[in-house]
XYZ file of N, CA and C in Angstrom:
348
model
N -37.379 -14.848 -83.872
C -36.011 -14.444 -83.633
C -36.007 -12.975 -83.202
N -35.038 -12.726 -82.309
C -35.412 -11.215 -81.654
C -34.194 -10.527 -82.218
N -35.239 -9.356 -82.639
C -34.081 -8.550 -83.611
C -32.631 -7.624 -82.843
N -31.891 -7.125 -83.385
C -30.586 -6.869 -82.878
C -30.855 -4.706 -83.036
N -31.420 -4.438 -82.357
C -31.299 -2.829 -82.169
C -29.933 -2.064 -82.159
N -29.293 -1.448 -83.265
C -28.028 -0.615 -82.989
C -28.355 0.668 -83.093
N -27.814 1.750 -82.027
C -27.572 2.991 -81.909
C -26.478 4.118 -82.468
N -26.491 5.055 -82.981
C -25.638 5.862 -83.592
C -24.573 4.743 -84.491
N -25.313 4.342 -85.579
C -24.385 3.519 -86.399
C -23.545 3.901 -87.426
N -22.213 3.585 -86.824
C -21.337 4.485 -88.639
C -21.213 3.400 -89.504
N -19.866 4.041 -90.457
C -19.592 2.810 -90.867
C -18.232 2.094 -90.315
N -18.276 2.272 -89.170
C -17.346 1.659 -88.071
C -17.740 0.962 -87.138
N -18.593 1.559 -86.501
C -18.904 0.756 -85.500
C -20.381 1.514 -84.834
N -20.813 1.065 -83.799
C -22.058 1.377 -83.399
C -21.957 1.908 -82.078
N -22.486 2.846 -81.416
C -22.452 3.144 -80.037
C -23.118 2.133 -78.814
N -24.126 1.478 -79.299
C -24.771 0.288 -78.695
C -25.748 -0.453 -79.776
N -25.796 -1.756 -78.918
C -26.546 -2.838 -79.906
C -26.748 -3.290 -78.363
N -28.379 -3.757 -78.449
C -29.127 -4.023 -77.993
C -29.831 -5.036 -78.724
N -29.797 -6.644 -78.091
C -30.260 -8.162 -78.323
C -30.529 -9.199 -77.191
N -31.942 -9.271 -77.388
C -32.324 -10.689 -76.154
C -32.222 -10.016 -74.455
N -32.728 -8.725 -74.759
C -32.970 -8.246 -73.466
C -31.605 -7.639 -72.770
N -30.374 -7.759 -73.321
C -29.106 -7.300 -72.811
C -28.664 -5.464 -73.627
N -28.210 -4.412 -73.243
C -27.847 -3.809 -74.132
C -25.720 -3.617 -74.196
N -25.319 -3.649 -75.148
C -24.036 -3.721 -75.330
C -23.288 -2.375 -75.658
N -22.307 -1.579 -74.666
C -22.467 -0.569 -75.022
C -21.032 -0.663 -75.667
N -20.509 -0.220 -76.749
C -18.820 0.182 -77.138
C -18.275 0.582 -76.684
N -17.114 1.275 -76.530
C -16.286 2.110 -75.749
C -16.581 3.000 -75.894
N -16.871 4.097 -75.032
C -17.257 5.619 -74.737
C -16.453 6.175 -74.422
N -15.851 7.456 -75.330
C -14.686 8.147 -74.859
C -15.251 9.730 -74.600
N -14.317 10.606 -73.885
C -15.027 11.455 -73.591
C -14.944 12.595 -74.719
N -16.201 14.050 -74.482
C -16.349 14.685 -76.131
C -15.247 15.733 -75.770
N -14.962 16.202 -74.945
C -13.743 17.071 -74.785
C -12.780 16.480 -74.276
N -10.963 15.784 -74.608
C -10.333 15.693 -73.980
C -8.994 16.255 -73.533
N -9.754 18.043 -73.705
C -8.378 18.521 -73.002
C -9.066 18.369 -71.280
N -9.856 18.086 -70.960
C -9.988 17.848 -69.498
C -9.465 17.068 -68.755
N -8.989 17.166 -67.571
C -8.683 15.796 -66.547
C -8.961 14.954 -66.610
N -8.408 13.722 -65.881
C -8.922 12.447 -65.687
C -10.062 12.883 -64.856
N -10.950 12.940 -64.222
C -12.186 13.537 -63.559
C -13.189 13.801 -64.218
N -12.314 14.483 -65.057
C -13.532 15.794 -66.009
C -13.967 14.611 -67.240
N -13.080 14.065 -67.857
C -13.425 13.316 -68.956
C -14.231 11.689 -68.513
N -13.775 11.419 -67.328
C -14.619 9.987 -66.602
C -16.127 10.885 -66.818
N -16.486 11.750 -66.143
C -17.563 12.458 -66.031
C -18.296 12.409 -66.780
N -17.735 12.885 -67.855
C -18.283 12.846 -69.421
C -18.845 11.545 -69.992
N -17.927 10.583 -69.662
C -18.188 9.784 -70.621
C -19.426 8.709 -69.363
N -19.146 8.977 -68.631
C -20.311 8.260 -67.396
C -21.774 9.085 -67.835
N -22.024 10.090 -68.067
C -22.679 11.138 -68.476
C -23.433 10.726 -69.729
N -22.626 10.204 -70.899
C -22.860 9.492 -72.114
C -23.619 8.444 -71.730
N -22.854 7.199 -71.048
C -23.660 6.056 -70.835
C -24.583 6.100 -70.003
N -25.087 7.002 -69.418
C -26.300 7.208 -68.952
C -27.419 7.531 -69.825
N -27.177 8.195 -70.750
C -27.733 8.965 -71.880
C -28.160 7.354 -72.592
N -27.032 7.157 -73.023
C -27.191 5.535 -73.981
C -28.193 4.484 -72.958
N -27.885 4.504 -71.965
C -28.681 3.042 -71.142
C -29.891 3.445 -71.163
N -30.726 5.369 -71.058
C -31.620 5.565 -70.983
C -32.318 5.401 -72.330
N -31.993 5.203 -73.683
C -32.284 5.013 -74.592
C -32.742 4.076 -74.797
N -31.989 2.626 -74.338
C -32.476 1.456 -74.420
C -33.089 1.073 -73.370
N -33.967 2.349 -72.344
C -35.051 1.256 -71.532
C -34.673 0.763 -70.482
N -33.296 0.968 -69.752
C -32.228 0.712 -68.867
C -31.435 1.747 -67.980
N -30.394 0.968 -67.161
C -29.543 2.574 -66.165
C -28.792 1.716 -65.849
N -28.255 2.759 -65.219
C -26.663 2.237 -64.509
C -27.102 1.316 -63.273
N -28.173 1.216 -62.755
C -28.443 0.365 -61.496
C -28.863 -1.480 -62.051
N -29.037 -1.444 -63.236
C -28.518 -2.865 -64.083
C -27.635 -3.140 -65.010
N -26.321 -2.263 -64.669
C -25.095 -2.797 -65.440
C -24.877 -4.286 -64.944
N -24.566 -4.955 -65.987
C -23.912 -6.272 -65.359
C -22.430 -6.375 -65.995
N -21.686 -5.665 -66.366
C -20.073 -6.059 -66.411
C -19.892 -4.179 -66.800
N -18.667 -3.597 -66.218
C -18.150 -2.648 -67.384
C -16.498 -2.938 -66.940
N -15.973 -2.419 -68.534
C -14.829 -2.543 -68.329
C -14.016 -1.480 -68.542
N -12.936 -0.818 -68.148
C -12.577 0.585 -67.439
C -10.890 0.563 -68.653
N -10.765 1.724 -69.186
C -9.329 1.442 -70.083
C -9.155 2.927 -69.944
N -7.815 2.809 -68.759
C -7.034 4.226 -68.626
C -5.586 4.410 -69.276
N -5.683 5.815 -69.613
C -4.052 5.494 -70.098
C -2.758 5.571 -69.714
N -3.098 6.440 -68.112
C -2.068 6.163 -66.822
C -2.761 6.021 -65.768
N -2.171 4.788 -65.478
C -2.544 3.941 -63.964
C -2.617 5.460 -62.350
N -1.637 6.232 -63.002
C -1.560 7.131 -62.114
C -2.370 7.896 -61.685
N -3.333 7.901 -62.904
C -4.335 8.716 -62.185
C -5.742 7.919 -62.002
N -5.015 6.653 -61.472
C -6.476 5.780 -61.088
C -7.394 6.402 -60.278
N -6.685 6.876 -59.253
C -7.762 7.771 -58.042
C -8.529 9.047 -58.748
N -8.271 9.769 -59.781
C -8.807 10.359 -60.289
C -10.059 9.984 -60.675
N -10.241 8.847 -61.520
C -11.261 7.669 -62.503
C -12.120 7.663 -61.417
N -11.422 7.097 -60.415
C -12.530 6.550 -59.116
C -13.335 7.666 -58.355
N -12.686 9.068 -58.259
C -13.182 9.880 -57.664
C -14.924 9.931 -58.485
N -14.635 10.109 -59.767
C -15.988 10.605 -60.277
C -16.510 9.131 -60.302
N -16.333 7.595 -60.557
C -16.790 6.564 -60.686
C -17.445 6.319 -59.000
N -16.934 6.643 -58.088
C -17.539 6.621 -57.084
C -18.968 7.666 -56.285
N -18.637 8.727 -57.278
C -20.104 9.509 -57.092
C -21.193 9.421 -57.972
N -20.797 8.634 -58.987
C -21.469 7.800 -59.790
C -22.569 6.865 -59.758
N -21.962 5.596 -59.522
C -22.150 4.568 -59.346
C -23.181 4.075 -58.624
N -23.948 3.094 -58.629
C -24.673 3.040 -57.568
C -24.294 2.284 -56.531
N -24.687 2.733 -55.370
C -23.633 1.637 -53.843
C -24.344 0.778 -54.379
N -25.493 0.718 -54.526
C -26.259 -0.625 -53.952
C -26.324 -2.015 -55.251
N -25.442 -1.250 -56.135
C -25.643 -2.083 -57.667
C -24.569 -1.965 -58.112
N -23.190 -2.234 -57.404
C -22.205 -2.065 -58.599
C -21.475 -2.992 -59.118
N -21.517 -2.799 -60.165
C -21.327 -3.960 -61.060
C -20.145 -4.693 -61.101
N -19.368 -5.498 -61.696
C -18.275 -6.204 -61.569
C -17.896 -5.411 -62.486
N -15.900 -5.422 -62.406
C -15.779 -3.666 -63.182
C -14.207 -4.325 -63.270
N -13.641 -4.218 -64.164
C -11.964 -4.331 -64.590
C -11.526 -3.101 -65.428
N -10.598 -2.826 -64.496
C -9.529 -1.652 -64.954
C -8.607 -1.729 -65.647
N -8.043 -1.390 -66.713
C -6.892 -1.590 -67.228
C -6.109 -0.815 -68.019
N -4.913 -0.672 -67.848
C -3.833 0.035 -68.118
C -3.594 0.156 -69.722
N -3.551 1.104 -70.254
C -3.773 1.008 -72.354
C -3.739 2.119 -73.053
N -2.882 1.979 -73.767
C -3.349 2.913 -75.310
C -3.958 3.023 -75.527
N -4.460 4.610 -75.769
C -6.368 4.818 -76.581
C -5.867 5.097 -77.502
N -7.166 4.898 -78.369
C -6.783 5.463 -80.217
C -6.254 6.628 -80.342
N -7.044 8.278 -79.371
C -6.598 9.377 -79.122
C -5.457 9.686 -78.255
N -4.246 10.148 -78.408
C -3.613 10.154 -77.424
C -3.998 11.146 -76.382
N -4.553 11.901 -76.152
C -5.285 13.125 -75.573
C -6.401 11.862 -74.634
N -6.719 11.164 -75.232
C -8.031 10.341 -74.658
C -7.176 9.536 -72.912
N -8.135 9.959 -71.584
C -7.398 9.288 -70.308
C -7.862 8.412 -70.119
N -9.387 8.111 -70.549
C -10.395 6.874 -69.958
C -11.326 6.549 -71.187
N -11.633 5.177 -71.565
C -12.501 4.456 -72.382
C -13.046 3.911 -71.703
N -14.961 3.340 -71.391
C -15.304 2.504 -70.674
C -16.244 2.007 -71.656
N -16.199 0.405 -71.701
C -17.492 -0.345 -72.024
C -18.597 -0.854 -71.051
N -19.153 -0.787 -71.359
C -20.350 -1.635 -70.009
C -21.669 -2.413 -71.134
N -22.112 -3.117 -70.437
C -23.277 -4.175 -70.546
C -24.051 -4.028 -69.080
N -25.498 -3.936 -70.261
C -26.608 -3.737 -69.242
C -27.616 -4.420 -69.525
N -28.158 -5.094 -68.460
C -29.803 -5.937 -68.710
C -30.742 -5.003 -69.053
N -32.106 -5.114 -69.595
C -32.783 -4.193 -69.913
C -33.609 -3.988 -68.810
């Protein structure tokens, strides 16, 4: 049976868990959010790079992430830094959506899943 690897574990929740060759990342919010929508996508793209490199992985084998802003308005913002990001040649299937973060200060949460 292949064991279940978790990263930065509280007693809440885990930053990633990693099982059966997939790694699972939580929602990543950004560490400063008096910044822009820009500045804080940045950040937290910045993080999950950090995390995927941990488990042996990158952003060029995400296979799903999912995108939680807290105004639609500044979608083009999200995308500006998600597009210098990203890889052209690998990007993953990706849903955006409009939401309450736990922080109200917080503009962007992203989860993603990555093959190893």
């Amino acid at each position: 049976m292949s064991e279940i690897k978790r990263t930065n574990v509280g007693s809440r929740l885990s930053d990633m868990a990693v099982f059966n060759g997939v790694a699972y990342l939580a929602g990543q919010v950004p560490d400063d959010a008096t910044l822009d929508m820009e500045g804080q996508t940045k950040q937290v793209l910045t993080t999950i790079d950090a995390l995927l490199k941990e488990a042996g992985t990158s952003k060029e084998r995400l296979l799903m992430v999912q995108i939680f802003v807290a105004n639609m308005k500044e979608f083009d913002q999200m995308n500006k830094a998600w597009d210098e990001w990203v890889s052209k040649e690998n990007a993953p299937p990706r849903a955006t959506i409009e939401a309450r973060l736990a922080n109200p200060d917080y503009k962007v949460e992203i989860v993603a899943t990555a093959a190893l």
